[in-house]
Amino acid sequence: MNHQDFNGLPAHVWPRNAARDASGVVSIAGLALPDLAAEFGTPLMIIDEDDFRSRCRDMAEAYGAPRRVHYASKAFLTSTIARWVNEEGLSLDVASFNELTIALRAGFPAERITVHGNNKSREFLRSCVTHQVGHVVLDNSGELDLLNEVARELGKTQRVMVRVKPGVEAHTNELIATAHEDQKFGFSLADGAAFAAVQAAVEAENLELVGLHVHIGSQIFDMPGFQLASQRVLGLYERIHTELGVDLPELDLGGGYGIAYTADQRALDVKTLAHGMLREVEDLAKELDIPVPEVFVEPGRAIAGPTTVTLYTVGAVKTIKISETATRRYIAVDGGMSDNIRPALYEAEYDGRVVNRLCDGEYVDSRVVGAHCESGDILVNEAEYPDDITPGDLFATPATGAYCYAMSSNYNMFTKPAVVSVKDGKATLMLRRETVDDLLRLEV
Amino acid sequence: MNHQDFNGLPAHVWPRNAARDASGVVSIAGLALPDLAAEFGTPLMIIDEDDFRSRCRDMAEAYGAPRRVHYASKAFLTSTIARWVNEEGLSLDVASFNELTIALRAGFPAERITVHGNNKSREFLRSCVTHQVGHVVLDNSGELDLLNEVARELGKTQRVMVRVKPGVEAHTNELIATAHEDQKFGFSLADGAAFAAVQAAVEAENLELVGLHVHIGSQIFDMPGFQLASQRVLGLYERIHTELGVDLPELDLGGGYGIAYTADQRALDVKTLAHGMLREVEDLAKELDIPVPEVFVEPGRAIAGPTTVTLYTVGAVKTIKISETATRRYIAVDGGMSDNIRPALYEAEYDGRVVNRLCDGEYVDSRVVGAHCESGDILVNEAEYPDDITPGDLFATPATGAYCYAMSSNYNMFTKPAVVSVKDGKATLMLRRETVDDLLRLEV
């Protein structure tokens, strides 16, 4: 690493419209981050709207039609995000009753909503049928019966998928191909539960089974997991074709497309991945002599993740002797595990940059920590950063668009950061900063 | 384990006023949990007020005076909790500007508040001095200078402690006695930074140094860590006595007292622990021929943790084949990692009970999971539970009073649970349940 590296903004990690000018100030979509900090305060999340939309379009193009791409709202959902996704023509995945409610309130068309969840209540299922959502993904047999009953009560038919546990787990670069039955989601392919569920769904009078769903993990950077899952699940399509005389027209391959959080990580190219997945499904279907199902995917992180940075103000800085020969520079910022739990929860790696100026200090072992009362409150665990990062500097971590705000807490009574969207030189407050009054509003 | 075990409520894990009647219904402070579920919905947190207060009193008695016991508000803070702690005469630790603000708004006397934090802003320090909090615990040299400056501007003197990193880490049953310099809090004893900070604090005109602070970890179940930390820090008291001619009248030994989350864990008895700690400090001071400092402690978990249960409704239940010969029963409830992140974050163990009836099924490998769209959303990872736990049953996890609500999120747009306090047959809503409207209130 050299000085250029720390002052540079790796294009595959930062929002597409991020740039640093000659004076060292970083802007996104033409808005200088120091100006945004002055206007909205820190910690502040800044989302590049055009980047978000362009990733929707890239996905839509790669998979042949916008509605085949289901944005996974659990990554980050607001009414504005729902509107962007809708305007781009994508479908929407929701995983809870409240995600569904918020999407519908934001005007998202029910027919393009797919509903997930391992424990859907009767009221939740009733809402799905009442609004006639595009798909309910069935997770267990009790739910199958309950949904059929609810749909009968309402005098409707509900389109459904069956979630299949293919016995494949792809996580980052590790592929576990034979096990991973031991998790809560879906019906096992191996023990026959998936086929039994398909049979039951086909027979259920008020359900219309249109396809199967598989999801093999998250932060996946290569094809083999998707290929193996496709092979296994298409084997089930063939069995359904042969034994039940039914051809399911759709196949949902789930999400899990990895993104780069740091300069040394490389996401799979969307087009290459889509081409590979579609080709695989087509080839397999032809081999098995069954109709080729229409393929859906569910990117959340791959759309929202890279579009956003979190902007902090540097506070306390100290150098600690960590062994006889080594020191580490601790740089504390004004947020932490309340706005980004991922390093503590998943040992997720992040990187960051000073965005108000160029740094030219000597590179030293550094760690960026938050302001919470917990030693695990770390944002950047290990990095070589210039030693001239000082109190008052603005420090931004990129790739915080997914699972950061969505999993944020009020630990130590920290308030949730403000979120602004930026586009063509204009900043729009999407979510206002929480206040202490907000924290106290639930007190009776 | 036998049936009695599952239907029993281990007294060292459950709130002091929890009991199961002959029909199998569990009540706390005379309130049947099924009635509370019917009135307030689930997930619901239920806090036993008398238990909370009795733990405050036990601590106060063990350490000789209520104000020596500082309740660590990061564990769980509401205005009502602040009032209880105040009424019991305890002191209060806060670790952020907002915790301080909320405590002051709740009428907590500033002189019994101790202020922590590794990255306190100028505004935060200004508020400390303006209100003349009892202690500010200095964490780094920049802060020492800043606080002195702020106090001078305000024409006041601020009482402070210096946080010392003693090079001791006690966590659960593991004691790391020589390292653990590599974390963000405090001034190193080993490299001389702590002594230098003491010198600077003694010399600072607007600061009054009254003691040192050490904190060695969390969930500690034995004495050696406290003993070793006391030895090291009292060595520093002696150096200060000898080299600076100053006797510091106070010593804060921090928190970290372990509690039992499951039947097989045993917390240290408060009296035994207190006696051991006080004796150790007294003996060491006499050996070193210095005045015995007054000892403060900072229990959070040890007061709040065991007082509370989280009540869920069982939804989907499925049995999964996890190997050729083994199955596991998955019991899904209507909460999860949004209301209790600790299993996912720390691999924390919890246990639970059905509280609406007696169970008498066959004991089978079971796992209790939440309703979030994530396979790591687990509440009880491995347990032998009766196989007659069914949808609609009420399932409660005890020992959720600390770091559960305090770290809760809105992941998957789950709303925060309601919290009720119970006492002498009366339930009082402390925090109302969040609604979807609450979730949308930050949208602009």
JSON list of N, CA and C in Angstrom, two decimals, chain A residues 74 77 79 96 98-99 105 118-119 139 182 184 186 316 318 328 330 333 346 370 372-374 377 410 412-413 416 432 434 437 441-443, chain B residues 74 77 79 96 98-99 105 118-119 139 182 184 186 316 318 328 330 333 346 370 372-374 377 410 412-413 416 432 434 437 441-443:
[
{"chain": "A", "resi": 74, "resn": "LYS", "atom": "N", "xyz": [-34.95, -6.77, 2.74]},
{"chain": "A", "resi": 74, "resn": "LYS", "atom": "CA", "xyz": [-34.30, -6.87, 4.05]},
{"chain": "A", "resi": 74, "resn": "LYS", "atom": "C", "xyz": [-32.94, -6.17, 4.07]},
{"chain": "A", "resi": 77, "resn": "LEU", "atom": "N", "xyz": [-34.70, -1.04, 3.29]},
{"chain": "A", "resi": 77, "resn": "LEU", "atom": "CA", "xyz": [-36.03, -0.66, 2.77]},
{"chain": "A", "resi": 77, "resn": "LEU", "atom": "C", "xyz": [-36.49, 0.65, 3.38]},
{"chain": "A", "resi": 79, "resn": "SER", "atom": "N", "xyz": [-39.61, 3.85, 2.04]},
{"chain": "A", "resi": 79, "resn": "SER", "atom": "CA", "xyz": [-40.63, 4.09, 1.02]},
{"chain": "A", "resi": 79, "resn": "SER", "atom": "C", "xyz": [-39.98, 4.58, -0.27]},
{"chain": "A", "resi": 96, "resn": "SER", "atom": "N", "xyz": [-41.13, -10.24, 5.93]},
{"chain": "A", "resi": 96, "resn": "SER", "atom": "CA", "xyz": [-41.91, -10.12, 7.16]},
{"chain": "A", "resi": 96, "resn": "SER", "atom": "C", "xyz": [-43.20, -9.37, 6.84]},
{"chain": "A", "resi": 98, "resn": "ASN", "atom": "N", "xyz": [-44.29, -6.75, 8.32]},
{"chain": "A", "resi": 98, "resn": "ASN", "atom": "CA", "xyz": [-44.06, -5.31, 8.27]},
{"chain": "A", "resi": 98, "resn": "ASN", "atom": "C", "xyz": [-43.37, -4.87, 6.98]},
{"chain": "A", "resi": 99, "resn": "GLU", "atom": "N", "xyz": [-42.45, -5.68, 6.46]},
{"chain": "A", "resi": 99, "resn": "GLU", "atom": "CA", "xyz": [-41.85, -5.32, 5.17]},
{"chain": "A", "resi": 99, "resn": "GLU", "atom": "C", "xyz": [-42.94, -5.28, 4.09]},
{"chain": "A", "resi": 105, "resn": "ARG", "atom": "N", "xyz": [-47.78, 0.13, 1.41]},
{"chain": "A", "resi": 105, "resn": "ARG", "atom": "CA", "xyz": [-48.08, 1.54, 1.71]},
{"chain": "A", "resi": 105, "resn": "ARG", "atom": "C", "xyz": [-47.33, 2.48, 0.78]},
{"chain": "A", "resi": 118, "resn": "ASN", "atom": "N", "xyz": [-39.94, -17.81, 7.54]},
{"chain": "A", "resi": 118, "resn": "ASN", "atom": "CA", "xyz": [-40.00, -19.18, 8.07]},
{"chain": "A", "resi": 118, "resn": "ASN", "atom": "C", "xyz": [-41.11, -19.34, 9.09]},
{"chain": "A", "resi": 119, "resn": "ASN", "atom": "N", "xyz": [-41.79, -18.25, 9.41]},
{"chain": "A", "resi": 119, "resn": "ASN", "atom": "CA", "xyz": [-42.78, -18.31, 10.50]},
{"chain": "A", "resi": 119, "resn": "ASN", "atom": "C", "xyz": [-43.84, -17.25, 10.25]},
{"chain": "A", "resi": 139, "resn": "ASP", "atom": "N", "xyz": [-42.65, -22.30, 3.30]},
{"chain": "A", "resi": 139, "resn": "ASP", "atom": "CA", "xyz": [-41.46, -22.73, 4.01]},
{"chain": "A", "resi": 139, "resn": "ASP", "atom": "C", "xyz": [-41.65, -24.02, 4.80]},
{"chain": "A", "resi": 182, "resn": "ASP", "atom": "N", "xyz": [-29.07, -28.62, 8.30]},
{"chain": "A", "resi": 182, "resn": "ASP", "atom": "CA", "xyz": [-29.39, -28.21, 9.67]},
{"chain": "A", "resi": 182, "resn": "ASP", "atom": "C", "xyz": [-29.62, -26.70, 9.78]},
{"chain": "A", "resi": 184, "resn": "LYS", "atom": "N", "xyz": [-33.02, -23.52, 9.36]},
{"chain": "A", "resi": 184, "resn": "LYS", "atom": "CA", "xyz": [-34.47, -23.48, 9.54]},
{"chain": "A", "resi": 184, "resn": "LYS", "atom": "C", "xyz": [-35.30, -23.38, 8.27]},
{"chain": "A", "resi": 186, "resn": "GLY", "atom": "N", "xyz": [-37.04, -23.91, 4.60]},
{"chain": "A", "resi": 186, "resn": "GLY", "atom": "CA", "xyz": [-37.40, -24.75, 3.47]},
{"chain": "A", "resi": 186, "resn": "GLY", "atom": "C", "xyz": [-37.61, -26.22, 3.74]},
{"chain": "A", "resi": 316, "resn": "ALA", "atom": "N", "xyz": [-11.35, 10.85, 19.28]},
{"chain": "A", "resi": 316, "resn": "ALA", "atom": "CA", "xyz": [-10.12, 10.47, 19.97]},
{"chain": "A", "resi": 316, "resn": "ALA", "atom": "C", "xyz": [-9.22, 9.60, 19.09]},
{"chain": "A", "resi": 318, "resn": "LYS", "atom": "N", "xyz": [-5.49, 7.46, 19.55]},
{"chain": "A", "resi": 318, "resn": "LYS", "atom": "CA", "xyz": [-4.39, 7.10, 20.46]},
{"chain": "A", "resi": 318, "resn": "LYS", "atom": "C", "xyz": [-3.54, 5.99, 19.87]},
{"chain": "A", "resi": 328, "resn": "ARG", "atom": "N", "xyz": [-0.23, 0.10, 17.61]},
{"chain": "A", "resi": 328, "resn": "ARG", "atom": "CA", "xyz": [-1.38, 0.24, 16.73]},
{"chain": "A", "resi": 328, "resn": "ARG", "atom": "C", "xyz": [-2.04, 1.58, 17.03]},
{"chain": "A", "resi": 330, "resn": "TYR", "atom": "N", "xyz": [-5.23, 3.76, 17.19]},
{"chain": "A", "resi": 330, "resn": "TYR", "atom": "CA", "xyz": [-6.68, 3.63, 17.34]},
{"chain": "A", "resi": 330, "resn": "TYR", "atom": "C", "xyz": [-7.34, 4.95, 16.96]},
{"chain": "A", "resi": 333, "resn": "VAL", "atom": "N", "xyz": [-14.33, 7.03, 15.93]},
{"chain": "A", "resi": 333, "resn": "VAL", "atom": "CA", "xyz": [-15.28, 7.88, 15.22]},
{"chain": "A", "resi": 333, "resn": "VAL", "atom": "C", "xyz": [-16.58, 7.97, 16.02]},
{"chain": "A", "resi": 346, "resn": "TYR", "atom": "N", "xyz": [-20.37, -10.54, 12.04]},
{"chain": "A", "resi": 346, "resn": "TYR", "atom": "CA", "xyz": [-19.91, -11.50, 11.02]},
{"chain": "A", "resi": 346, "resn": "TYR", "atom": "C", "xyz": [-18.40, -11.43, 10.78]},
{"chain": "A", "resi": 370, "resn": "GLY", "atom": "N", "xyz": [-15.52, 2.47, 17.07]},
{"chain": "A", "resi": 370, "resn": "GLY", "atom": "CA", "xyz": [-16.66, 3.34, 17.31]},
{"chain": "A", "resi": 370, "resn": "GLY", "atom": "C", "xyz": [-16.61, 3.96, 18.69]},
{"chain": "A", "resi": 372, "resn": "HIS", "atom": "N", "xyz": [-18.85, 3.25, 21.16]},
{"chain": "A", "resi": 372, "resn": "HIS", "atom": "CA", "xyz": [-19.68, 2.48, 22.09]},
{"chain": "A", "resi": 372, "resn": "HIS", "atom": "C", "xyz": [-18.85, 1.91, 23.23]},
{"chain": "A", "resi": 373, "resn": "CYS", "atom": "N", "xyz": [-19.56, 1.61, 24.32]},
{"chain": "A", "resi": 373, "resn": "CYS", "atom": "CA", "xyz": [-18.89, 1.09, 25.50]},
{"chain": "A", "resi": 373, "resn": "CYS", "atom": "C", "xyz": [-18.72, -0.41, 25.37]},
{"chain": "A", "resi": 374, "resn": "GLU", "atom": "N", "xyz": [-17.89, -0.83, 24.43]},
{"chain": "A", "resi": 374, "resn": "GLU", "atom": "CA", "xyz": [-17.68, -2.26, 24.19]},
{"chain": "A", "resi": 374, "resn": "GLU", "atom": "C", "xyz": [-16.41, -2.41, 23.37]},
{"chain": "A", "resi": 377, "resn": "ASP", "atom": "N", "xyz": [-16.42, -3.05, 19.57]},
{"chain": "A", "resi": 377, "resn": "ASP", "atom": "CA", "xyz": [-17.01, -2.01, 18.72]},
{"chain": "A", "resi": 377, "resn": "ASP", "atom": "C", "xyz": [-15.97, -1.49, 17.72]},
{"chain": "A", "resi": 410, "resn": "ASN", "atom": "N", "xyz": [-30.12, 1.03, 18.83]},
{"chain": "A", "resi": 410, "resn": "ASN", "atom": "CA", "xyz": [-29.91, 2.23, 19.66]},
{"chain": "A", "resi": 410, "resn": "ASN", "atom": "C", "xyz": [-29.01, 1.93, 20.84]},
{"chain": "A", "resi": 412, "resn": "ASN", "atom": "N", "xyz": [-26.33, 1.93, 23.62]},
{"chain": "A", "resi": 412, "resn": "ASN", "atom": "CA", "xyz": [-25.82, 3.13, 24.31]},
{"chain": "A", "resi": 412, "resn": "ASN", "atom": "C", "xyz": [-26.66, 4.37, 24.00]},
{"chain": "A", "resi": 413, "resn": "MET", "atom": "N", "xyz": [-27.91, 4.14, 23.65]},
{"chain": "A", "resi": 413, "resn": "MET", "atom": "CA", "xyz": [-28.85, 5.22, 23.34]},
{"chain": "A", "resi": 413, "resn": "MET", "atom": "C", "xyz": [-28.37, 6.09, 22.18]},
{"chain": "A", "resi": 416, "resn": "LYS", "atom": "N", "xyz": [-30.33, 6.70, 15.51]},
{"chain": "A", "resi": 416, "resn": "LYS", "atom": "CA", "xyz": [-30.03, 6.23, 14.15]},
{"chain": "A", "resi": 416, "resn": "LYS", "atom": "C", "xyz": [-29.58, 7.42, 13.30]},
{"chain": "A", "resi": 432, "resn": "ARG", "atom": "N", "xyz": [-34.68, 11.18, 8.41]},
{"chain": "A", "resi": 432, "resn": "ARG", "atom": "CA", "xyz": [-34.09, 12.18, 9.30]},
{"chain": "A", "resi": 432, "resn": "ARG", "atom": "C", "xyz": [-33.36, 11.48, 10.45]},
{"chain": "A", "resi": 434, "resn": "GLU", "atom": "N", "xyz": [-32.51, 10.37, 14.06]},
{"chain": "A", "resi": 434, "resn": "GLU", "atom": "CA", "xyz": [-33.30, 10.16, 15.27]},
{"chain": "A", "resi": 434, "resn": "GLU", "atom": "C", "xyz": [-32.85, 11.13, 16.36]},
{"chain": "A", "resi": 437, "resn": "ASP", "atom": "N", "xyz": [-35.63, 12.56, 21.89]},
{"chain": "A", "resi": 437, "resn": "ASP", "atom": "CA", "xyz": [-37.09, 12.50, 22.04]},
{"chain": "A", "resi": 437, "resn": "ASP", "atom": "C", "xyz": [-37.68, 11.27, 21.36]},
{"chain": "A", "resi": 441, "resn": "ARG", "atom": "N", "xyz": [-39.94, 8.25, 23.07]},
{"chain": "A", "resi": 441, "resn": "ARG", "atom": "CA", "xyz": [-41.35, 8.28, 22.69]},
{"chain": "A", "resi": 441, "resn": "ARG", "atom": "C", "xyz": [-42.09, 7.00, 23.06]},
{"chain": "A", "resi": 442, "resn": "LEU", "atom": "N", "xyz": [-41.37, 5.88, 23.25]},
{"chain": "A", "resi": 442, "resn": "LEU", "atom": "CA", "xyz": [-42.05, 4.62, 23.60]},
{"chain": "A", "resi": 442, "resn": "LEU", "atom": "C", "xyz": [-42.33, 4.50, 25.09]},
{"chain": "A", "resi": 443, "resn": "GLU", "atom": "N", "xyz": [-41.78, 5.45, 25.86]},
{"chain": "A", "resi": 443, "resn": "GLU", "atom": "CA", "xyz": [-42.02, 5.40, 27.31]},
{"chain": "A", "resi": 443, "resn": "GLU", "atom": "C", "xyz": [-43.47, 5.79, 27.59]},
{"chain": "B", "resi": 74, "resn": "LYS", "atom": "N", "xyz": [-25.89, 1.05, 30.26]},
{"chain": "B", "resi": 74, "resn": "LYS", "atom": "CA", "xyz": [-25.85, 0.46, 28.92]},
{"chain": "B", "resi": 74, "resn": "LYS", "atom": "C", "xyz": [-26.56, -0.89, 28.88]},
{"chain": "B", "resi": 77, "resn": "LEU", "atom": "N", "xyz": [-31.64, 0.84, 29.96]},
{"chain": "B", "resi": 77, "resn": "LEU", "atom": "CA", "xyz": [-31.99, 2.14, 30.56]},
{"chain": "B", "resi": 77, "resn": "LEU", "atom": "C", "xyz": [-33.33, 2.63, 30.03]},
{"chain": "B", "resi": 79, "resn": "SER", "atom": "N", "xyz": [-36.46, 5.66, 31.63]},
{"chain": "B", "resi": 79, "resn": "SER", "atom": "CA", "xyz": [-36.66, 6.64, 32.71]},
{"chain": "B", "resi": 79, "resn": "SER", "atom": "C", "xyz": [-37.10, 5.94, 33.99]},
{"chain": "B", "resi": 96, "resn": "SER", "atom": "N", "xyz": [-22.57, 7.35, 27.21]},
{"chain": "B", "resi": 96, "resn": "SER", "atom": "CA", "xyz": [-22.75, 8.20, 26.03]},
{"chain": "B", "resi": 96, "resn": "SER", "atom": "C", "xyz": [-23.47, 9.47, 26.44]},
{"chain": "B", "resi": 98, "resn": "ASN", "atom": "N", "xyz": [-26.15, 10.63, 25.13]},
{"chain": "B", "resi": 98, "resn": "ASN", "atom": "CA", "xyz": [-27.60, 10.40, 25.23]},
{"chain": "B", "resi": 98, "resn": "ASN", "atom": "C", "xyz": [-27.98, 9.66, 26.51]},
{"chain": "B", "resi": 99, "resn": "GLU", "atom": "N", "xyz": [-27.14, 8.72, 26.95]},
{"chain": "B", "resi": 99, "resn": "GLU", "atom": "CA", "xyz": [-27.44, 8.06, 28.23]},
{"chain": "B", "resi": 99, "resn": "GLU", "atom": "C", "xyz": [-27.43, 9.09, 29.35]},
{"chain": "B", "resi": 105, "resn": "ARG", "atom": "N", "xyz": [-32.72, 13.81, 32.48]},
{"chain": "B", "resi": 105, "resn": "ARG", "atom": "CA", "xyz": [-34.13, 14.10, 32.24]},
{"chain": "B", "resi": 105, "resn": "ARG", "atom": "C", "xyz": [-35.04, 13.31, 33.18]},
{"chain": "B", "resi": 118, "resn": "ASN", "atom": "N", "xyz": [-15.07, 6.24, 25.24]},
{"chain": "B", "resi": 118, "resn": "ASN", "atom": "CA", "xyz": [-13.73, 6.33, 24.65]},
{"chain": "B", "resi": 118, "resn": "ASN", "atom": "C", "xyz": [-13.61, 7.50, 23.68]},
{"chain": "B", "resi": 119, "resn": "ASN", "atom": "N", "xyz": [-14.71, 8.17, 23.42]},
{"chain": "B", "resi": 119, "resn": "ASN", "atom": "CA", "xyz": [-14.70, 9.22, 22.39]},
{"chain": "B", "resi": 119, "resn": "ASN", "atom": "C", "xyz": [-15.75, 10.27, 22.73]},
{"chain": "B", "resi": 139, "resn": "ASP", "atom": "N", "xyz": [-10.41, 8.77, 29.40]},
{"chain": "B", "resi": 139, "resn": "ASP", "atom": "CA", "xyz": [-10.01, 7.60, 28.61]},
{"chain": "B", "resi": 139, "resn": "ASP", "atom": "C", "xyz": [-8.75, 7.83, 27.77]},
{"chain": "B", "resi": 182, "resn": "ASP", "atom": "N", "xyz": [-4.32, -4.54, 23.48]},
{"chain": "B", "resi": 182, "resn": "ASP", "atom": "CA", "xyz": [-4.79, -4.16, 22.15]},
{"chain": "B", "resi": 182, "resn": "ASP", "atom": "C", "xyz": [-6.30, -3.92, 22.11]},
{"chain": "B", "resi": 184, "resn": "LYS", "atom": "N", "xyz": [-9.44, -0.55, 22.83]},
{"chain": "B", "resi": 184, "resn": "LYS", "atom": "CA", "xyz": [-9.50, 0.91, 22.74]},
{"chain": "B", "resi": 184, "resn": "LYS", "atom": "C", "xyz": [-9.54, 1.67, 24.05]},
{"chain": "B", "resi": 186, "resn": "GLY", "atom": "N", "xyz": [-8.86, 3.22, 27.74]},
{"chain": "B", "resi": 186, "resn": "GLY", "atom": "CA", "xyz": [-7.97, 3.52, 28.85]},
{"chain": "B", "resi": 186, "resn": "GLY", "atom": "C", "xyz": [-6.51, 3.76, 28.53]},
{"chain": "B", "resi": 316, "resn": "ALA", "atom": "N", "xyz": [-44.24, -21.79, 13.51]},
{"chain": "B", "resi": 316, "resn": "ALA", "atom": "CA", "xyz": [-43.90, -22.99, 12.75]},
{"chain": "B", "resi": 316, "resn": "ALA", "atom": "C", "xyz": [-43.00, -23.92, 13.56]},
{"chain": "B", "resi": 318, "resn": "LYS", "atom": "N", "xyz": [-40.88, -27.62, 12.86]},
{"chain": "B", "resi": 318, "resn": "LYS", "atom": "CA", "xyz": [-40.56, -28.68, 11.89]},
{"chain": "B", "resi": 318, "resn": "LYS", "atom": "C", "xyz": [-39.44, -29.55, 12.39]},
{"chain": "B", "resi": 328, "resn": "ARG", "atom": "N", "xyz": [-33.45, -32.96, 14.20]},
{"chain": "B", "resi": 328, "resn": "ARG", "atom": "CA", "xyz": [-33.53, -31.84, 15.13]},
{"chain": "B", "resi": 328, "resn": "ARG", "atom": "C", "xyz": [-34.88, -31.16, 14.94]},
{"chain": "B", "resi": 330, "resn": "TYR", "atom": "N", "xyz": [-37.07, -27.97, 15.03]},
{"chain": "B", "resi": 330, "resn": "TYR", "atom": "CA", "xyz": [-36.95, -26.52, 14.94]},
{"chain": "B", "resi": 330, "resn": "TYR", "atom": "C", "xyz": [-38.25, -25.89, 15.39]},
{"chain": "B", "resi": 333, "resn": "VAL", "atom": "N", "xyz": [-40.29, -18.96, 16.81]},
{"chain": "B", "resi": 333, "resn": "VAL", "atom": "CA", "xyz": [-41.10, -18.04, 17.61]},
{"chain": "B", "resi": 333, "resn": "VAL", "atom": "C", "xyz": [-41.22, -16.69, 16.87]},
{"chain": "B", "resi": 346, "resn": "TYR", "atom": "N", "xyz": [-22.54, -13.07, 20.17]},
{"chain": "B", "resi": 346, "resn": "TYR", "atom": "CA", "xyz": [-21.54, -13.58, 21.13]},
{"chain": "B", "resi": 346, "resn": "TYR", "atom": "C", "xyz": [-21.61, -15.10, 21.30]},
{"chain": "B", "resi": 370, "resn": "GLY", "atom": "N", "xyz": [-35.78, -17.71, 15.52]},
{"chain": "B", "resi": 370, "resn": "GLY", "atom": "CA", "xyz": [-36.66, -16.56, 15.37]},
{"chain": "B", "resi": 370, "resn": "GLY", "atom": "C", "xyz": [-37.34, -16.56, 14.02]},
{"chain": "B", "resi": 372, "resn": "HIS", "atom": "N", "xyz": [-36.74, -14.21, 11.62]},
{"chain": "B", "resi": 372, "resn": "HIS", "atom": "CA", "xyz": [-36.01, -13.35, 10.69]},
{"chain": "B", "resi": 372, "resn": "HIS", "atom": "C", "xyz": [-35.49, -14.12, 9.50]},
{"chain": "B", "resi": 373, "resn": "CYS", "atom": "N", "xyz": [-35.23, -13.36, 8.44]},
{"chain": "B", "resi": 373, "resn": "CYS", "atom": "CA", "xyz": [-34.77, -13.98, 7.20]},
{"chain": "B", "resi": 373, "resn": "CYS", "atom": "C", "xyz": [-33.25, -14.15, 7.27]},
{"chain": "B", "resi": 374, "resn": "GLU", "atom": "N", "xyz": [-32.80, -15.02, 8.14]},
{"chain": "B", "resi": 374, "resn": "GLU", "atom": "CA", "xyz": [-31.37, -15.24, 8.31]},
{"chain": "B", "resi": 374, "resn": "GLU", "atom": "C", "xyz": [-31.18, -16.55, 9.07]},
{"chain": "B", "resi": 377, "resn": "ASP", "atom": "N", "xyz": [-30.36, -16.70, 12.83]},
{"chain": "B", "resi": 377, "resn": "ASP", "atom": "CA", "xyz": [-31.37, -16.15, 13.75]},
{"chain": "B", "resi": 377, "resn": "ASP", "atom": "C", "xyz": [-31.84, -17.23, 14.72]},
{"chain": "B", "resi": 410, "resn": "ASN", "atom": "N", "xyz": [-34.41, -3.05, 14.33]},
{"chain": "B", "resi": 410, "resn": "ASN", "atom": "CA", "xyz": [-35.64, -3.22, 13.56]},
{"chain": "B", "resi": 410, "resn": "ASN", "atom": "C", "xyz": [-35.39, -4.07, 12.33]},
{"chain": "B", "resi": 412, "resn": "ASN", "atom": "N", "xyz": [-35.54, -6.62, 9.44]},
{"chain": "B", "resi": 412, "resn": "ASN", "atom": "CA", "xyz": [-36.76, -7.12, 8.80]},
{"chain": "B", "resi": 412, "resn": "ASN", "atom": "C", "xyz": [-37.98, -6.30, 9.19]},
{"chain": "B", "resi": 413, "resn": "MET", "atom": "N", "xyz": [-37.72, -5.06, 9.58]},
{"chain": "B", "resi": 413, "resn": "MET", "atom": "CA", "xyz": [-38.80, -4.14, 9.97]},
{"chain": "B", "resi": 413, "resn": "MET", "atom": "C", "xyz": [-39.62, -4.66, 11.15]},
{"chain": "B", "resi": 416, "resn": "LYS", "atom": "N", "xyz": [-39.91, -2.99, 17.92]},
{"chain": "B", "resi": 416, "resn": "LYS", "atom": "CA", "xyz": [-39.39, -3.36, 19.23]},
{"chain": "B", "resi": 416, "resn": "LYS", "atom": "C", "xyz": [-40.53, -3.85, 20.12]},
{"chain": "B", "resi": 432, "resn": "ARG", "atom": "N", "xyz": [-44.07, 1.04, 25.40]},
{"chain": "B", "resi": 432, "resn": "ARG", "atom": "CA", "xyz": [-45.11, 0.47, 24.53]},
{"chain": "B", "resi": 432, "resn": "ARG", "atom": "C", "xyz": [-44.47, -0.21, 23.32]},
{"chain": "B", "resi": 434, "resn": "GLU", "atom": "N", "xyz": [-43.50, -0.89, 19.63]},
{"chain": "B", "resi": 434, "resn": "GLU", "atom": "CA", "xyz": [-43.35, -0.05, 18.44]},
{"chain": "B", "resi": 434, "resn": "GLU", "atom": "C", "xyz": [-44.37, -0.46, 17.38]},
{"chain": "B", "resi": 437, "resn": "ASP", "atom": "N", "xyz": [-46.04, 2.56, 12.04]},
{"chain": "B", "resi": 437, "resn": "ASP", "atom": "CA", "xyz": [-45.99, 4.03, 11.96]},
{"chain": "B", "resi": 437, "resn": "ASP", "atom": "C", "xyz": [-44.73, 4.59, 12.61]},
{"chain": "B", "resi": 441, "resn": "ARG", "atom": "N", "xyz": [-41.78, 6.93, 10.86]},
{"chain": "B", "resi": 441, "resn": "ARG", "atom": "CA", "xyz": [-41.80, 8.32, 11.30]},
{"chain": "B", "resi": 441, "resn": "ARG", "atom": "C", "xyz": [-40.54, 9.08, 10.91]},
{"chain": "B", "resi": 442, "resn": "LEU", "atom": "N", "xyz": [-39.43, 8.37, 10.65]},
{"chain": "B", "resi": 442, "resn": "LEU", "atom": "CA", "xyz": [-38.19, 9.07, 10.28]},
{"chain": "B", "resi": 442, "resn": "LEU", "atom": "C", "xyz": [-38.15, 9.42, 8.79]},
{"chain": "B", "resi": 443, "resn": "GLU", "atom": "N", "xyz": [-39.11, 8.90, 8.03]},
{"chain": "B", "resi": 443, "resn": "GLU", "atom": "CA", "xyz": [-39.13, 9.20, 6.59]},
{"chain": "B", "resi": 443, "resn": "GLU", "atom": "C", "xyz": [-39.53, 10.66, 6.40]}
]
